[in-house]
Coordinates of C-alpha atoms in Angstrom, one line a residue:
X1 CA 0.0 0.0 0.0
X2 CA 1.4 3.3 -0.8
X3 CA 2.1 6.0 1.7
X4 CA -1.1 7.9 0.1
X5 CA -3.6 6.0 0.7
X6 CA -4.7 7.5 4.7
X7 CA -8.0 7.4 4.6
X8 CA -10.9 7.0 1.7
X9 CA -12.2 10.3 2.5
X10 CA -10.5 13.7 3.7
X11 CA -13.0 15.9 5.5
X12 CA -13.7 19.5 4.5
X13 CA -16.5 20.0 7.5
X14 CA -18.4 17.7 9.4
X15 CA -20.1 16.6 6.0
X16 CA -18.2 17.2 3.4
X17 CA -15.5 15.4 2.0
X18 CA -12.9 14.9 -0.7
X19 CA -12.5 11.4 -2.2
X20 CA -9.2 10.3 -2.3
X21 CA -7.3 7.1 -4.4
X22 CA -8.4 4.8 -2.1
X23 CA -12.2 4.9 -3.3
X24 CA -11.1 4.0 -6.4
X25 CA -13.4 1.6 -8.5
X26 CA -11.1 -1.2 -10.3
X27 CA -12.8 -0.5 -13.2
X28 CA -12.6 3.1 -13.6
X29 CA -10.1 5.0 -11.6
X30 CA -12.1 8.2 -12.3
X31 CA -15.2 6.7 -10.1
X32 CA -15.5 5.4 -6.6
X33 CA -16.0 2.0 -5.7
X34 CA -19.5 1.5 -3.9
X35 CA -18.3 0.7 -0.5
X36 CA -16.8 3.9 0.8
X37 CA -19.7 5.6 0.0
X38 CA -22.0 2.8 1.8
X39 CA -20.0 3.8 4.9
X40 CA -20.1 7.2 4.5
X41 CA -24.0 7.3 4.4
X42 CA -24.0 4.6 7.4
X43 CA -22.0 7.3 8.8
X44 CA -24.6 9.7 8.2
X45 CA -27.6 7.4 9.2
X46 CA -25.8 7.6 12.6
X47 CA -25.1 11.4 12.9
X48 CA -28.6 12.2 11.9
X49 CA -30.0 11.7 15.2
X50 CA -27.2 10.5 17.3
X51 CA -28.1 8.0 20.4
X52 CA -25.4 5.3 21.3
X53 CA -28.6 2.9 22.2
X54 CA -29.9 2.8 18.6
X55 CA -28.7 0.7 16.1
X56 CA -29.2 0.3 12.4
X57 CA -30.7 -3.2 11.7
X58 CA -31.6 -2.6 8.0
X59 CA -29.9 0.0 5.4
X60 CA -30.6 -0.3 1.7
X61 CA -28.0 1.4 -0.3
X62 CA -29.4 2.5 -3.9
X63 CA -26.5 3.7 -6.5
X64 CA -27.9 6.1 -8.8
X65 CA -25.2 5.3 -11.7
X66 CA -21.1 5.7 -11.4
X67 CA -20.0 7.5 -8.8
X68 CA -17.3 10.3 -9.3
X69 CA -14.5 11.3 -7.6
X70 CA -14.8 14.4 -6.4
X71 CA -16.0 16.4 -3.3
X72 CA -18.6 14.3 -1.7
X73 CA -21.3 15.9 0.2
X74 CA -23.5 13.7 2.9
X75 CA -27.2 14.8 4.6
X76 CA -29.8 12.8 6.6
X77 CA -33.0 13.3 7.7
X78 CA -35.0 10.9 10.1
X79 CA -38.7 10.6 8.2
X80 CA -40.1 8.3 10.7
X81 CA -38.6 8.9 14.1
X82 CA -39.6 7.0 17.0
X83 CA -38.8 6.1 20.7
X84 CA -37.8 2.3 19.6
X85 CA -37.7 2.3 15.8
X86 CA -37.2 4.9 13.5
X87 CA -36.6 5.4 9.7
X88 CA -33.7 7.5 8.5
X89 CA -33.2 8.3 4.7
X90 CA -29.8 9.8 3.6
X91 CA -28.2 10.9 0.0
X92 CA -24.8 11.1 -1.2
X93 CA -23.9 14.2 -3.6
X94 CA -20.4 14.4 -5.4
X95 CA -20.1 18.2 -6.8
X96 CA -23.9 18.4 -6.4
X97 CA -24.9 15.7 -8.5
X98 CA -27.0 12.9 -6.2
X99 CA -25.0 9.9 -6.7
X100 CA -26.1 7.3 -3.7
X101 CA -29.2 7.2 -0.9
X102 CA -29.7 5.2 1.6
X103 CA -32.7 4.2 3.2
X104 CA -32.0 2.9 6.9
X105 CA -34.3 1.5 9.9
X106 CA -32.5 1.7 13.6
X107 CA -34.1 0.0 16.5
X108 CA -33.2 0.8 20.3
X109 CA -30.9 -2.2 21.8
X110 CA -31.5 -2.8 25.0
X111 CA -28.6 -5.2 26.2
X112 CA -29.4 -8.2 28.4
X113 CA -33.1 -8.2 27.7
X114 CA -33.3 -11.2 25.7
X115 CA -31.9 -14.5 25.4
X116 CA -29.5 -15.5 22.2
X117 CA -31.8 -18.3 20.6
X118 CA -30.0 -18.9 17.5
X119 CA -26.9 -20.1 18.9
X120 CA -23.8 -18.4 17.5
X121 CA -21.8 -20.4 15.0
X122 CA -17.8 -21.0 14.9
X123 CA -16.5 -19.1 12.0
X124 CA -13.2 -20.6 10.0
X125 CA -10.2 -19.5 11.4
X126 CA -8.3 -16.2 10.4
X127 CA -5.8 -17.6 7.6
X128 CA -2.1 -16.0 7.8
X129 CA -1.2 -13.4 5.6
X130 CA -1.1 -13.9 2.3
X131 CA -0.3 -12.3 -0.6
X132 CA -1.7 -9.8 -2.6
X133 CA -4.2 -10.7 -5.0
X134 CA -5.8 -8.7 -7.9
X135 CA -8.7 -9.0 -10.2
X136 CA -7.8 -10.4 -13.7
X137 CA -7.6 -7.7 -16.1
X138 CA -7.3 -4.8 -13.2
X139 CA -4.6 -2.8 -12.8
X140 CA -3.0 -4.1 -9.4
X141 CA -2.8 -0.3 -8.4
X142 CA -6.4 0.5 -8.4
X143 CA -7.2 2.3 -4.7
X144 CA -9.9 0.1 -3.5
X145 CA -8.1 -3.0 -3.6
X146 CA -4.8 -1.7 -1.9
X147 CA -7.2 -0.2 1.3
X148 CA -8.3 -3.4 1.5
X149 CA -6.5 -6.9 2.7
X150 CA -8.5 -10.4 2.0
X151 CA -7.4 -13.4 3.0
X152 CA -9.0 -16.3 1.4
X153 CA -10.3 -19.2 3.4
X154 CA -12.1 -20.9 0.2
X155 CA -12.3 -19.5 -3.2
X156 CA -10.1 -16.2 -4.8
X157 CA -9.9 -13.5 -7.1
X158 CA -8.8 -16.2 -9.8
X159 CA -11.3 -18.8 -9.3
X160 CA -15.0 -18.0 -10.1
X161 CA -17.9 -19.8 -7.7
X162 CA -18.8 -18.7 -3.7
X163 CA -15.8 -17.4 -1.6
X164 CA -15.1 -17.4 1.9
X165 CA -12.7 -14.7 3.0
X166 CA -11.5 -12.7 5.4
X167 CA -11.6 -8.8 5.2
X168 CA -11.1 -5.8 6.7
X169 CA -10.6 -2.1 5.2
X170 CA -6.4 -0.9 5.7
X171 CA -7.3 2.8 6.2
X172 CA -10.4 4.4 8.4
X173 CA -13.4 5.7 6.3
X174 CA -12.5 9.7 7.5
X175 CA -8.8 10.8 8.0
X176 CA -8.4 11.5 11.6
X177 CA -11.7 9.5 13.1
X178 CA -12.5 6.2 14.4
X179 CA -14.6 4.4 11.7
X180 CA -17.9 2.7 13.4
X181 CA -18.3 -1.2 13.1
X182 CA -21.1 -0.5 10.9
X183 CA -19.4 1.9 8.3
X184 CA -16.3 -0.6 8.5
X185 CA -19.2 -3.4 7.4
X186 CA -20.6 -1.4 4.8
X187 CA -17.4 -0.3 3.2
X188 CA -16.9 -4.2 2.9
X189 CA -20.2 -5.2 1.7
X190 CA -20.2 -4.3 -1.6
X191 CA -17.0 -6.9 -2.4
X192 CA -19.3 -9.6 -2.2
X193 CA -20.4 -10.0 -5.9
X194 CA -16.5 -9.5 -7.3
X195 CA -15.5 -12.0 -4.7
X196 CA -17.8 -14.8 -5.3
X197 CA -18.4 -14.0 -9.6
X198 CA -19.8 -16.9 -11.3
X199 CA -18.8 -15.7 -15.3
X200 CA -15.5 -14.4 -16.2
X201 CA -15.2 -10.7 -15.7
X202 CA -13.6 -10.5 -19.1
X203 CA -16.3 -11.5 -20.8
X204 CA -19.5 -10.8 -18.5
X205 CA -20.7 -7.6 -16.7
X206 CA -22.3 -8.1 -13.4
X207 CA -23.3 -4.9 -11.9
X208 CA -25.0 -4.7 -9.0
X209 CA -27.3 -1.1 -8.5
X210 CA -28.0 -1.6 -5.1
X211 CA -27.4 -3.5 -1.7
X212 CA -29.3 -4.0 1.6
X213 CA -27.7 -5.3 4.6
X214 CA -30.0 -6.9 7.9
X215 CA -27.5 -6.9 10.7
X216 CA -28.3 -8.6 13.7
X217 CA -25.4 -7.5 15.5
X218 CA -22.8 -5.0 14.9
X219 CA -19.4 -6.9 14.2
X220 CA -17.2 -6.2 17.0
X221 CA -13.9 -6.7 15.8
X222 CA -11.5 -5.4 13.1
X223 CA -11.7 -8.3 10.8
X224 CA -15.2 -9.5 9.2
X225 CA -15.3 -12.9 7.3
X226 CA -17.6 -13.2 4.1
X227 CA -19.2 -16.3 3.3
X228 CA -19.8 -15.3 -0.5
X229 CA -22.4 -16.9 -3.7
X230 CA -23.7 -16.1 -6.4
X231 CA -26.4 -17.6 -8.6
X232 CA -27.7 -16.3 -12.1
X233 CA -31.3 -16.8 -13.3
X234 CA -32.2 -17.4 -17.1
X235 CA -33.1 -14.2 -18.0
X236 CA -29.9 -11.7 -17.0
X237 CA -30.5 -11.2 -13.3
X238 CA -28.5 -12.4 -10.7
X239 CA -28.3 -12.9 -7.0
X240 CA -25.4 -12.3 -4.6
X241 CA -26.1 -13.2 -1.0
X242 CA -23.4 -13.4 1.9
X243 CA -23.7 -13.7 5.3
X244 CA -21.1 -11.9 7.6
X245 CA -19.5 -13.2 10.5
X246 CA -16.9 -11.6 13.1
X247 CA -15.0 -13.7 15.5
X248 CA -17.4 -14.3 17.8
X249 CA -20.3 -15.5 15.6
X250 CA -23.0 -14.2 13.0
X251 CA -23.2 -10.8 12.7
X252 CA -25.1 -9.6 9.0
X253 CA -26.8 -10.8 5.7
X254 CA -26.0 -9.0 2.6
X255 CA -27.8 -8.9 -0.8
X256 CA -27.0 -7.9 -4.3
X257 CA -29.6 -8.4 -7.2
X258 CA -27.3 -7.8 -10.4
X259 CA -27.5 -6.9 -14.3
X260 CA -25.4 -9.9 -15.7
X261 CA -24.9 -9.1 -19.2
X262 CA -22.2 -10.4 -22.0
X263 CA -19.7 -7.3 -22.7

């Protein structure tokens, strides 16, 4: 990773921010990947209405086309606010265009009030470092994929079917803050179609528009594992799901409905 790549975003104020390389989408180096901005507008979900005791259990991420690099603007509003559940919606300009919203439901936690029923299950072991990999017919410096370190359990950049790897994001979301578990989760979540493709990137497009994550519980720790699939229906649209684990158990599902299209 080079010495550049601090942060994905460098704030201006408290909601604005400039992209930096470490956004960058593999296939475009002029447009962002989808993550960062997923955990920028978690980011804003949370500062809309700030209160440590509620959680977001449900945010929908909508991608309103490629996303530039550029200065990046965030805003939230809560539209359904509530003393145990309440709706937030939130969009994401770059240089006033609206490139990303969000549509987010937080419910209050209230620790120690119920009993775990679905008992928490053992996730494979964190692998040893390995080396870098790279997406076939990417340029090994694109930003994304140097703020980011995978290590594979099952599956692999080169080999197309589900994957099952270990991730975590390099560099925090803001220069000079603490990213939240939940905007280090969604800066991760949209990986989970490239990493578990079913048709060879040369040769297919699979684009997914939007994402919606369910998270059960907020991943504790600095490394999340992805357990990764795809499937592809007859007619062009496909289906990523992936279910997200920390070390101590099951944390979040993820879903991706995609446009899979021949180049």
């Amino acid at each position: 990773m080079s010495e550049d790549l601090t942060a994905f975003y460098l704030p201006v104020d408290e909601h604005v921010f400039d992209s930096t390389e470490a956004t960058q989408s593999p296939w475009d180096f002029s447009l962002q990947h989808g993550g960062p901005p997923a955990g920028l507008l978690a980011r804003a979900v949370d500062a809309a209405r700030p209160d440590d005791s509620m959680r977001i259990a449900r945010i929908t991420i909508d991608m309103l086309g490629g996303i530039p690099q550029g200065r990046t603007r965030t805003e939230a509003t809560v539209v359904r606010p509530g003393r145990r559940v309440e709706m937030v919606e939130a969009r994401l300009w770059v240089d006033d265009r609206l490139a990303v919203t969000a549509t987010a439901w937080r419910i209050r936690v209230a620790p120690g009030s119920t009993t775990e029923v679905a008992a928490s299950e053992a996730p494979a072991p964190l692998p040893a470092e390995q080396s870098p990999h790279t997406l076939t017919g990417v340029d090994p410096s694109w930003g994304y994929g140097r703020a980011m370190e995978w290590r594979f359990v099952a599956g692999g950049y080169g080999t197309l079917g589900p994957a099952l790897v270990w991730g975590r994001p390099r560099v925090p979301l803001v220069a000079g803050e603490t990213t939240s578990h939940t905007s280090r989760l969604l800066t991760m979540a949209d990986s989970a179609n490239g990493l578990s493709v079913e048709l060879p990137m040369s040769e297919w497009l699979s684009i997914p528009s939007t994402l919606t994550a369910t998270i059960q519980r907020t991943p504790e720790d600095e490394w999340m594992l992805l357990d990764a699939r795809t499937s592809i229906g007859p007619d062009g649209i496909g289906l990523t799901r992936a279910q997200v684990y920390d070390q101590h158990g099951f944390s979040a599902e993820i879903a991706q409905p995609l446009l899979v299209a021949r180049r």
